[in-house]
Short mmCIF file of C-alpha atoms in Angstrom, two decimals:
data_model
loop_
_atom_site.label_atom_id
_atom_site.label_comp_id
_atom_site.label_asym_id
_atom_site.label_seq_id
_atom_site.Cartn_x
_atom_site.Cartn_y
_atom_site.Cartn_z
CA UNK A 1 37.43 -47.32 -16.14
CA UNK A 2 36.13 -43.62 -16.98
CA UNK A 3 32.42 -45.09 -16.71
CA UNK A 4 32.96 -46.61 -12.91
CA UNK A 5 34.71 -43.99 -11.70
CA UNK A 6 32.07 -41.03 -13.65
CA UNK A 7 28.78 -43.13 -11.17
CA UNK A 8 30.52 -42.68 -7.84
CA UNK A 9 30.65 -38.81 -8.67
CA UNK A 10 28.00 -38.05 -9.84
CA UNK A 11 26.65 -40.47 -6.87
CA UNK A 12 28.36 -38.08 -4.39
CA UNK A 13 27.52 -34.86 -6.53
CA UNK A 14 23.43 -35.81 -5.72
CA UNK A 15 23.66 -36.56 -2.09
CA UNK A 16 25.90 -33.38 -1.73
CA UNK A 17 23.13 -31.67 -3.37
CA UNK A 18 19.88 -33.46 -1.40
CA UNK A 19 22.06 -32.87 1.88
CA UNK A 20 22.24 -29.37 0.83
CA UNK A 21 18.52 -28.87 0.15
CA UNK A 22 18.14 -30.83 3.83
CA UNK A 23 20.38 -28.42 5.34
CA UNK A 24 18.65 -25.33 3.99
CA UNK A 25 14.99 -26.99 4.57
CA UNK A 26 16.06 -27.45 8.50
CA UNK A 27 17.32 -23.39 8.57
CA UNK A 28 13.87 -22.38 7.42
CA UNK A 29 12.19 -25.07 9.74
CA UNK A 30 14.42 -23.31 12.80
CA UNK A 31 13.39 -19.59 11.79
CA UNK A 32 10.01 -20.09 11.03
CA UNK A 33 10.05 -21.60 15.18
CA UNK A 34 10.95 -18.56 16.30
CA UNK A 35 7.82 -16.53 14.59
CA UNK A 36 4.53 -17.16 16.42
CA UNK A 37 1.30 -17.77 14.31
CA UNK A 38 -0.85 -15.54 16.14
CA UNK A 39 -4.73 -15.50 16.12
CA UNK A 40 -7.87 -14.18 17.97
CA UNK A 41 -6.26 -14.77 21.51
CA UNK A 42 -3.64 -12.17 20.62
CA UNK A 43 -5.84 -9.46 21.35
CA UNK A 44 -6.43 -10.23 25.11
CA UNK A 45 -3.08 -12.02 26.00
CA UNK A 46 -0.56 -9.48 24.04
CA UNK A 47 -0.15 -6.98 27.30
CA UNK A 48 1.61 -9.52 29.02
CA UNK A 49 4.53 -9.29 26.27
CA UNK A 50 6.45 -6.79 24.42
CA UNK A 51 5.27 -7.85 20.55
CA UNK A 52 7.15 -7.59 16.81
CA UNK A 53 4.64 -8.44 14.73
CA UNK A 54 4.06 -8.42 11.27
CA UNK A 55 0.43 -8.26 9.68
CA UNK A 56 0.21 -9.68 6.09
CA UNK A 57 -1.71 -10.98 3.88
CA UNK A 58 -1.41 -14.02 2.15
CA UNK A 59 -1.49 -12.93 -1.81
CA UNK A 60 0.45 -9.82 -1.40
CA UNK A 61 3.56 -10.04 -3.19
CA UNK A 62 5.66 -8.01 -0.64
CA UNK A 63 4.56 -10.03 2.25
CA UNK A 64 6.21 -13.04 0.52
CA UNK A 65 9.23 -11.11 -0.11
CA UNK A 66 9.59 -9.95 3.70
CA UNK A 67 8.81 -13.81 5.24
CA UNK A 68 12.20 -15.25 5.08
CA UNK A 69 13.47 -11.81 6.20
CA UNK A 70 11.33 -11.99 8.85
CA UNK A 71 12.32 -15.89 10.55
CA UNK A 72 15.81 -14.14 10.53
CA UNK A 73 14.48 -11.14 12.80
CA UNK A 74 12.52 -14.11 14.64
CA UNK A 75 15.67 -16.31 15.03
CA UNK A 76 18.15 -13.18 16.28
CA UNK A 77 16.04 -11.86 18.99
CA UNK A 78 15.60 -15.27 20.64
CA UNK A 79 19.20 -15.80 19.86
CA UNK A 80 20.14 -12.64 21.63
CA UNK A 81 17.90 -13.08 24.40
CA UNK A 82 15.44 -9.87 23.54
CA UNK A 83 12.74 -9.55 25.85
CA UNK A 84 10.51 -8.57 22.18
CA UNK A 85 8.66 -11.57 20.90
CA UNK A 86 8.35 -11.87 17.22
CA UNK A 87 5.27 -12.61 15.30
CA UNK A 88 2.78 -12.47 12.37
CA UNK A 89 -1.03 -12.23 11.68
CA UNK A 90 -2.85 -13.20 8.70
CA UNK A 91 -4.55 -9.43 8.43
CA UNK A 92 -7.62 -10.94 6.11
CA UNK A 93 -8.36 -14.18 8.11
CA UNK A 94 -8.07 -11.56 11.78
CA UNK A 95 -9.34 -8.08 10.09
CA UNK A 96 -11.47 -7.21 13.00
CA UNK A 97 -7.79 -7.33 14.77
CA UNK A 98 -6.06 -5.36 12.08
CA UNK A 99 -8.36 -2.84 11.87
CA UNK A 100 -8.52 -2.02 15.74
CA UNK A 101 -4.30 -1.90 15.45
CA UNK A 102 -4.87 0.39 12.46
CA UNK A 103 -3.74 -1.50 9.53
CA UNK A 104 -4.11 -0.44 6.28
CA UNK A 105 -1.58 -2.00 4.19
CA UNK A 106 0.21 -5.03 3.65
CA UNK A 107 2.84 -5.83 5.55
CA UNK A 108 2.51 -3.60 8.44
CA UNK A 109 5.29 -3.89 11.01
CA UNK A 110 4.36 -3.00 14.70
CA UNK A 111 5.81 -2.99 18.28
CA UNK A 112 3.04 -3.74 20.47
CA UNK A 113 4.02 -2.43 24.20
CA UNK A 114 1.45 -2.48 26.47
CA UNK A 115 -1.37 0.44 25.50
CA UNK A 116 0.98 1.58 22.78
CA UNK A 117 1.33 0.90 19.18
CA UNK A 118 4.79 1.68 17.05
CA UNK A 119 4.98 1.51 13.42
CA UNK A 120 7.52 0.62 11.51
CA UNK A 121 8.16 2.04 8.02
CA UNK A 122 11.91 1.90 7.52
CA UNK A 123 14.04 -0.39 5.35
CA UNK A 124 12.88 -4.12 5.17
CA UNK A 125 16.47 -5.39 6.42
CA UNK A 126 16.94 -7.43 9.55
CA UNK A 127 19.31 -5.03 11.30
CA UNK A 128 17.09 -2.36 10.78
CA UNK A 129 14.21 -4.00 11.83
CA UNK A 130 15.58 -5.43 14.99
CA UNK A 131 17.51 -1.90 15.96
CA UNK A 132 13.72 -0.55 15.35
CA UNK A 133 12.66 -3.21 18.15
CA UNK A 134 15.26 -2.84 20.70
CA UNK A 135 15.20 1.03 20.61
CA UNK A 136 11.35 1.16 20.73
CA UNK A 137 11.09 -1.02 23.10
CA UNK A 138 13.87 -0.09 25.77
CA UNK A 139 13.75 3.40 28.01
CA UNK A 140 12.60 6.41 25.85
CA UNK A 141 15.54 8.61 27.05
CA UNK A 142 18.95 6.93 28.58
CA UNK A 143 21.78 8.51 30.38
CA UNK A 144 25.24 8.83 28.84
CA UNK A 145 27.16 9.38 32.18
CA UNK A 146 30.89 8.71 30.55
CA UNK A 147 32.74 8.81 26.62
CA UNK A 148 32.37 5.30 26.83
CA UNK A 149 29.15 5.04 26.84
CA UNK A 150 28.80 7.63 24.24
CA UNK A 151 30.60 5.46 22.00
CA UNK A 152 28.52 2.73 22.73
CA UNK A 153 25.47 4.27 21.70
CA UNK A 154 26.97 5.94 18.41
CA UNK A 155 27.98 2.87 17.07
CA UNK A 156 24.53 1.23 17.54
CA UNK A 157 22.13 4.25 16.09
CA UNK A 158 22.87 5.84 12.64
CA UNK A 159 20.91 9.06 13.97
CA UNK A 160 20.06 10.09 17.82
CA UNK A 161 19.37 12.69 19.55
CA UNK A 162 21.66 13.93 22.98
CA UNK A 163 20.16 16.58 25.76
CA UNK A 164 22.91 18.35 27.36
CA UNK A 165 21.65 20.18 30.50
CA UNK A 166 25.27 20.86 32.11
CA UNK A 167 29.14 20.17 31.20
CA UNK A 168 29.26 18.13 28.64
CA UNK A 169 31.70 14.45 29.17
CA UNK A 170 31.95 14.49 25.35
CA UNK A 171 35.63 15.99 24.62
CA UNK A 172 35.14 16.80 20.60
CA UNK A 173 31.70 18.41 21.31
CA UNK A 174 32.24 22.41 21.55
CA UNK A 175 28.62 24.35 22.66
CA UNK A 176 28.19 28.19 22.80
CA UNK A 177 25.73 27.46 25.36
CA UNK A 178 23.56 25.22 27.77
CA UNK A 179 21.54 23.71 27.78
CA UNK A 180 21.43 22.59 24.27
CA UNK A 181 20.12 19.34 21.98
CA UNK A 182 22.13 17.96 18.98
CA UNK A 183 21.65 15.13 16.72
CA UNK A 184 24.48 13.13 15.96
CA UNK A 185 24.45 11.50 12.26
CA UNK A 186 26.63 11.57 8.78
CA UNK A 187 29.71 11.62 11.04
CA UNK A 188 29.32 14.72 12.43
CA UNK A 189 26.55 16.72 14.78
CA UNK A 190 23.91 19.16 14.60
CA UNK A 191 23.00 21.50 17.78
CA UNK A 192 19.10 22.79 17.70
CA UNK A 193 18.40 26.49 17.37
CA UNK A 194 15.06 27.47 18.29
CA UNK A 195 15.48 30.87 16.01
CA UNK A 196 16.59 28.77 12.50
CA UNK A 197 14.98 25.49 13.36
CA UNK A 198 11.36 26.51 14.81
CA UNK A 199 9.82 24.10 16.86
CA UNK A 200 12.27 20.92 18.41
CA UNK A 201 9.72 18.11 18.01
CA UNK A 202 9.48 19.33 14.29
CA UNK A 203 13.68 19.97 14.17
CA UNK A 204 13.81 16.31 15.64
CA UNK A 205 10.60 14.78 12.78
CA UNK A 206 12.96 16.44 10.18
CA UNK A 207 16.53 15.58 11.47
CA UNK A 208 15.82 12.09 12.16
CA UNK A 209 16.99 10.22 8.96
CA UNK A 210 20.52 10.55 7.13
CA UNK A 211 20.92 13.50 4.77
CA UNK A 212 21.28 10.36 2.10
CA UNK A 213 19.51 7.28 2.32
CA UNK A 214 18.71 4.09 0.44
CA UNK A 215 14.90 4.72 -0.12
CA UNK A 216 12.39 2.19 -0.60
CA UNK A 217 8.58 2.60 -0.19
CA UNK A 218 8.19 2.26 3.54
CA UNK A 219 10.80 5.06 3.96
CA UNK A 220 9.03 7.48 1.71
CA UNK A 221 6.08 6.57 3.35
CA UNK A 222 7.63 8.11 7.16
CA UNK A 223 9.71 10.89 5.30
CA UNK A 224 6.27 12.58 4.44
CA UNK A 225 5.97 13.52 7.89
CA UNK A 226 9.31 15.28 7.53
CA UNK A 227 8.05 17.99 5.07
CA UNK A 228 11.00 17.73 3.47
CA UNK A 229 10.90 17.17 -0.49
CA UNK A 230 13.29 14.30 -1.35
CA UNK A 231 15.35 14.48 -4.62
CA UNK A 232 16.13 10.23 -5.56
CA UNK A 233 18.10 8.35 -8.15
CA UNK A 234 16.46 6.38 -10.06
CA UNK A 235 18.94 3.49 -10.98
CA UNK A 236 19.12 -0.40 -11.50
CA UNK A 237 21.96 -1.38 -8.96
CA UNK A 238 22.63 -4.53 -11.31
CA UNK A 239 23.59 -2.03 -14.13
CA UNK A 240 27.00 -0.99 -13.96
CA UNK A 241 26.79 1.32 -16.75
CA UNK A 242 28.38 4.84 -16.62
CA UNK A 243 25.01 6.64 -16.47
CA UNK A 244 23.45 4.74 -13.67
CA UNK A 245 26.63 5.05 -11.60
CA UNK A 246 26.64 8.77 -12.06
CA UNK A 247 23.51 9.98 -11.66
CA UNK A 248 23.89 8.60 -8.33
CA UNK A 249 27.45 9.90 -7.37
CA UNK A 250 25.70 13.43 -8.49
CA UNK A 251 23.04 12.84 -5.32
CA UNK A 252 25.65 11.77 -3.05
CA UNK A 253 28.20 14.72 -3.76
CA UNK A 254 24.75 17.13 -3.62
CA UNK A 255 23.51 15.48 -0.60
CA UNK A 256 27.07 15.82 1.13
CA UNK A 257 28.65 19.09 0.20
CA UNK A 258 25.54 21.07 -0.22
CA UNK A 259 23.59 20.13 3.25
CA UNK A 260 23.81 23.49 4.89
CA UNK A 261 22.05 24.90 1.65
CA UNK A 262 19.05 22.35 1.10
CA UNK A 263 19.01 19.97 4.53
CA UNK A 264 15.63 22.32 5.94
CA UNK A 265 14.10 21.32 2.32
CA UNK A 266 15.85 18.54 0.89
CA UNK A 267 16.39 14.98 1.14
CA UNK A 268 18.65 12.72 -1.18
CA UNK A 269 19.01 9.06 -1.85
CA UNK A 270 18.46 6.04 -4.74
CA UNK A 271 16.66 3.76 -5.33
CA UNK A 272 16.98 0.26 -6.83
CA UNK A 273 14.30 0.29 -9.35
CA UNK A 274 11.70 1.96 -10.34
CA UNK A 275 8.19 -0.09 -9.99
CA UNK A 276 7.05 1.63 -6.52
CA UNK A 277 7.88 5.37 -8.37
CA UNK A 278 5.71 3.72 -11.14
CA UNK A 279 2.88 3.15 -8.41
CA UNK A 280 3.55 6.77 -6.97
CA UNK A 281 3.76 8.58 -10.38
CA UNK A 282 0.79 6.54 -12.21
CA UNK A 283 3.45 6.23 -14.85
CA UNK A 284 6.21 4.71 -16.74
CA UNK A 285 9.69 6.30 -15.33
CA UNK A 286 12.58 5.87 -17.71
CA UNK A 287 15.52 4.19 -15.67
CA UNK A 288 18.21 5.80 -14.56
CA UNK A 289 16.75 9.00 -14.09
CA UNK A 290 16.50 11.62 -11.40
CA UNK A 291 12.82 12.29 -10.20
CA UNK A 292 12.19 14.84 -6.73
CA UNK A 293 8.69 13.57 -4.92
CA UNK A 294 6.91 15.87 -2.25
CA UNK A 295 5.28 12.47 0.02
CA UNK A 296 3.28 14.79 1.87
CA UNK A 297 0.89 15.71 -0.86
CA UNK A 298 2.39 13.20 -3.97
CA UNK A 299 3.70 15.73 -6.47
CA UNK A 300 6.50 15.13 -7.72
CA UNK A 301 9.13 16.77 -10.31
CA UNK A 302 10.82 15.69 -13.20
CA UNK A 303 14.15 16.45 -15.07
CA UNK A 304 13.06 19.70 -17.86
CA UNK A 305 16.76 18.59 -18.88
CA UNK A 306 19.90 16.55 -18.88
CA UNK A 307 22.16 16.49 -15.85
CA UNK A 308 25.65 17.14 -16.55
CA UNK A 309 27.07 17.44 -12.96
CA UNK A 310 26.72 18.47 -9.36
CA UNK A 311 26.09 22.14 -10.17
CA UNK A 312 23.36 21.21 -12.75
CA UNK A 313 21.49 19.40 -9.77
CA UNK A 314 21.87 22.34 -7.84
CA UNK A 315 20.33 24.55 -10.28
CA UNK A 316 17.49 22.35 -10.62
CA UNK A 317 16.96 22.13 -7.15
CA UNK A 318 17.02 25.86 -6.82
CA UNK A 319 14.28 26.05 -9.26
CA UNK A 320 11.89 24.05 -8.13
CA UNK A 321 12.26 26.18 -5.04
CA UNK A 322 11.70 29.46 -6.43
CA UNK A 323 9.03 27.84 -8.24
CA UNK A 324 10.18 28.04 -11.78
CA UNK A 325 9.70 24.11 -12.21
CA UNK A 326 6.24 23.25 -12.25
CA UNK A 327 4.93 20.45 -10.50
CA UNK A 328 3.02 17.17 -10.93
CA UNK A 329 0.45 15.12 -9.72
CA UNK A 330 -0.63 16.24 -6.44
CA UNK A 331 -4.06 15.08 -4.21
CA UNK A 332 -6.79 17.07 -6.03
CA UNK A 333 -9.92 15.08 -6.35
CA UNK A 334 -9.07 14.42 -10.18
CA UNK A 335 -6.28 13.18 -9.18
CA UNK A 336 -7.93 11.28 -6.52
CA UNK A 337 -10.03 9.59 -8.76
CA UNK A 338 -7.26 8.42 -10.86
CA UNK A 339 -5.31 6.79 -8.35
CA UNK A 340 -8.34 5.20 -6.78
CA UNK A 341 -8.57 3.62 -10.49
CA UNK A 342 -4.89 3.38 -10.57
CA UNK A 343 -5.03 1.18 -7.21
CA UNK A 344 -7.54 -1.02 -8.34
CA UNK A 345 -6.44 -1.91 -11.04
CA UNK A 346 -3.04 -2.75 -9.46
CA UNK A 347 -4.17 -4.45 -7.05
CA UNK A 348 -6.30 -7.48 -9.68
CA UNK A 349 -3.28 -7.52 -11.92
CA UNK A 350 -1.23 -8.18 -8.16
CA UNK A 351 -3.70 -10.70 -7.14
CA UNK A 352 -3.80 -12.12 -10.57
CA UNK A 353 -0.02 -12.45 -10.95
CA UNK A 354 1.12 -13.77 -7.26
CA UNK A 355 -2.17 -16.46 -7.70
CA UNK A 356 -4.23 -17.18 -10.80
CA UNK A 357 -6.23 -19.15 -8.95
CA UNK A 358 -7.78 -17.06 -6.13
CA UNK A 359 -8.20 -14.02 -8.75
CA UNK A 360 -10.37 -16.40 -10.77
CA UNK A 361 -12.01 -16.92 -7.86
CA UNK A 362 -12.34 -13.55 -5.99
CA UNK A 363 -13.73 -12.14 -9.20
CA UNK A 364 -14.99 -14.87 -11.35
CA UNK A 365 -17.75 -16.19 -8.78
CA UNK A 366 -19.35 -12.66 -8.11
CA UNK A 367 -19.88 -11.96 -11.99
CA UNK A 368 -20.86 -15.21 -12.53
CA UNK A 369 -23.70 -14.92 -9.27
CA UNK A 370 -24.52 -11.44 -11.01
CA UNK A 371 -24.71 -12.82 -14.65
CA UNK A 372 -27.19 -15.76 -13.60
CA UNK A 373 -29.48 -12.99 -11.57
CA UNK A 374 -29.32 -10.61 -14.64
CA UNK A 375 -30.62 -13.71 -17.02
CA UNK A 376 -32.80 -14.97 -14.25
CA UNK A 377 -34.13 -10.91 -14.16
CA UNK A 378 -33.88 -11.00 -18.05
CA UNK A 379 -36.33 -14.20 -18.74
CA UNK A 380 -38.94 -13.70 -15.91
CA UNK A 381 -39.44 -10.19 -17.39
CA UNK A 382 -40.14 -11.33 -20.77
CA UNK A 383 -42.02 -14.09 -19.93
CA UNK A 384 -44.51 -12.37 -17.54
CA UNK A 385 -44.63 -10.01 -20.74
CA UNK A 386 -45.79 -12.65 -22.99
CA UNK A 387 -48.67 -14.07 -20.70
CA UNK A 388 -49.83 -10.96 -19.67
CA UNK A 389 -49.96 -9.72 -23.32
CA UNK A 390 -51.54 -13.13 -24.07
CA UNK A 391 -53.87 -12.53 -21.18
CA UNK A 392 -55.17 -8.69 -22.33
CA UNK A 393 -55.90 -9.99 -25.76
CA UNK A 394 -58.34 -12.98 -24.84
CA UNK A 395 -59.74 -10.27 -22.42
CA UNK A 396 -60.23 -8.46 -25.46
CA UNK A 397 -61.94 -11.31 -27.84
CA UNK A 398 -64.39 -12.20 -24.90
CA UNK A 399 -65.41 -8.67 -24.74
CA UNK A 400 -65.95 -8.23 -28.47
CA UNK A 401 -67.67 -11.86 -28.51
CA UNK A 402 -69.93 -10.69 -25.32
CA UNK A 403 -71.12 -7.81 -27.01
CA UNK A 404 -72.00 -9.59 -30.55
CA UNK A 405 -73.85 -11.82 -28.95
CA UNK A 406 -75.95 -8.86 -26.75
CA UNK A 407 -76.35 -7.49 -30.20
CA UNK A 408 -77.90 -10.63 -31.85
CA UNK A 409 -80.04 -10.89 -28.67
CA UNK A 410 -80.71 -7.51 -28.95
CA UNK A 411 -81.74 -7.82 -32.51
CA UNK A 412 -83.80 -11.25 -32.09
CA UNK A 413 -86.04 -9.34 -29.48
CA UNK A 414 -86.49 -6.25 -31.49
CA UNK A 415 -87.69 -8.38 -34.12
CA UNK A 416 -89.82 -10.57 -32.67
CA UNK A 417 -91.91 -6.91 -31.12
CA UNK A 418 -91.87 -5.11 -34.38
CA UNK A 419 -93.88 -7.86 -36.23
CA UNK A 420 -96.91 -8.07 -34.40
CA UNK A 421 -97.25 -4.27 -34.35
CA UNK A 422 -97.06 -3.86 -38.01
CA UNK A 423 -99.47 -6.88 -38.29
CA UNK A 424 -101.65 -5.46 -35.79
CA UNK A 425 -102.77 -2.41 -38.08
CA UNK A 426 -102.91 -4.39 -41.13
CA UNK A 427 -105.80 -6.63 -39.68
CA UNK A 428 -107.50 -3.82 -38.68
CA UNK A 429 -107.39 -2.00 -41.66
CA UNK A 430 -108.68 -5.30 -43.75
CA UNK A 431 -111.75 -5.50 -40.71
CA UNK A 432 -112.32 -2.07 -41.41
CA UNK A 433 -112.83 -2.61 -44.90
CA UNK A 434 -115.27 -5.27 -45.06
#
């Protein structure tokens, strides 16, 4: 009785699971549908369109890690009806393509719209992504003729920026005067001076994240254009330990309750991890930790000590502004060199880990070419050495033969002349006599 009724279980247990595997075989099917293979007829058909499309490359680890990512992006903006078609490009097999859209790196994310070209270097999330797509590709500036509307917008956009040229509709918005531009992010507002702030399309580069983000390496990519240096937690999100948890809650209460000290200067966040630092650094970072990079010229500062709270950050912070903390790394040309070296070898270890295969390939047949043309090099050189060695010393013989022989000949005629004239007098001598 236990065995019969043990089969139909474990019967129904397997084609739960295949029906499963079917289920989550047709979802990927759907999403890849909605993501267009594109090739060389991109190039002259893509002005018709408004285009999302990501240019990758097939052995690059990240690329693989943004795909399914991606067929979700795909699937929601046909879902919601967005006028933005979603796409990818093999960047190796199309580079002539990739290289006239500027691409430099795997994956690249651009909005193609019309003449234009966006880039996208924010989080690799779907929402972000797509609220990257519909505010790129709408109207550059909208009217917000009522609170309604207001409220709209502010629940859509984590950070934008508002023009107020008259009376302002917004009730909890108090100006000292018009007309003014704020930025509206971290729950509160921001209003522009031109004295403190300097120029408003740098105010507006600087202002345009949160004061604390969740970093990753396409956000400290855009947040070197900012200027600003950006103090991150290092942390593994898995660990729940005390120290990992409060390194970060130190950032966040900095970040928060300190922004009017260090928000011209400063930006804060974490970060799960700490492989891209490693790429950044050229080094081994010890997780958690609390590292402060300057992205616009890659030095970077590390902890001279341990931090015991949100006033030790503070102080540290303060010191690398008044200099007393020296920094790291940087872009001289030693430094240059090294992360050229750095790069490269990434990169073959990369290609070697994500497939064996192609590395063997990629770098196995060019030695191997070389090796055979360095023997082939190798051989003819030694054996052209040989003959013509060979060659000088018969040359040599014959000579030395040639000339003992003129000298026997030499010596056979002299002989045969000197005889008769010593002959010649004797017979003469003996006539004489008798």
């Amino acid at each position: 009785m236990p065995q019969s009724t043990a089969r139909p279980t474990r019967l129904r247990s397997w084609a739960t699971s295949r029906l499963f595997a079917a289920v989550i075989l047709l979802n990927l099917a759907v999403c890849k549908g909605f993501v267009e293979d594109l090739n060389e007829s991109f190039k002259d058909n893509r002005k018709d369109d408004i285009w999302l499309v990501d240019f990758y490359a097939p052995w690059c680890g990240h690329c693989k890690k943004l795909e399914p990512i991606w067929n979700e992006v795909g699937l929601e903006m046909k879902s919601i009806g967005s006028p933005v078609k979603v796409g990818k490009m093999d960047a190796t097999s199309y580079s002539s393509i990739a290289s006239e859209f500027g691409v430099r790196g795997y994956p690249t994310i651009k909005l193609l719209k019309g003449d234009l070209a966006y880039n996208y270097r924010g989080p690799r999330t779907k929402d972000d992504i797509i609220e990257f797509a519909h505010r790129v590709s709408g109207a550059l500036i909208r009217p917000l003729p009522s609170q309604q509307m207001f409220d709209h917008v502010q629940k859509r956009h984590r950070v934008f920026f508002v023009y107020i040229g008259g009376e302002s509709p917004l009730k909890y918005v108090t100006l000292k005067e018009m007309p003014a531009v704020l930025v509206f992010k971290d729950n509160t507002y921001f209003v522009y001076d031109e004295y403190e702030d300097g120029d408003l399309s740098s105010w507006i580069s600087r202002e345009r994240f949160q004061n604390y983000l969740t970093m990753d390496g396409f956000l400290l990519y855009e947040l070197g254009d900012t200027g600003k240096l950006v103090a991150i937690a290092v942390i593994d999100e898995k660990n729940t330990s005390l120290e990992h948890t409060r390194l970060k809650s130190i950032i966040q209460e900095v970040a928060r309750d300190f922004r009017d000290h260090f928000h011209r200067n400063f930006q804060f966040g974490h970060m799960d991890g700490n492989d891209y630092i490693n790429t950044l650094l050229m080094d081994e970072l010890t997780v958690p930790t609390i590292v402060v990079l300057n992205t616009s010229n890659q030095q970077y500062f590390l902890l001279d000590r341990h931090i015991k709270d949100a006033s030790d950050m503070v102080q540290f912070i303060n010191s690398i502004l008044d200099g007393t903390v020296p920094a790291q790394g940087g872009d001289s040309i030693l430094q240059r060199l090294k992360r050229v070296m750095f790069d490269a070898k990434s990169t073959i270890v990369s290609i070697f880990k994500s497939s064996p295969l192609l590395g063997c390939f990629l770098f196995g047949l060019p030695l191997g070419v070389i090796s055979i043309m360095c023997y082939g090099i190798y051989t003819a050189d030694t054996e052209g050495g040989y003959i013509e060695e060979r060659y000088e010393v018969s040359k040599s013989e014959m000579e030395n033969q040639e000339q003992i022989e003129e000298r026997k000949e030499q010596e056979s005629i002299s002989g045969e002349s000197l005889v008769p004239t010593m002959q010649e007098p004797k017979d003469v001598l003996e006539k004489k006599k008798d």
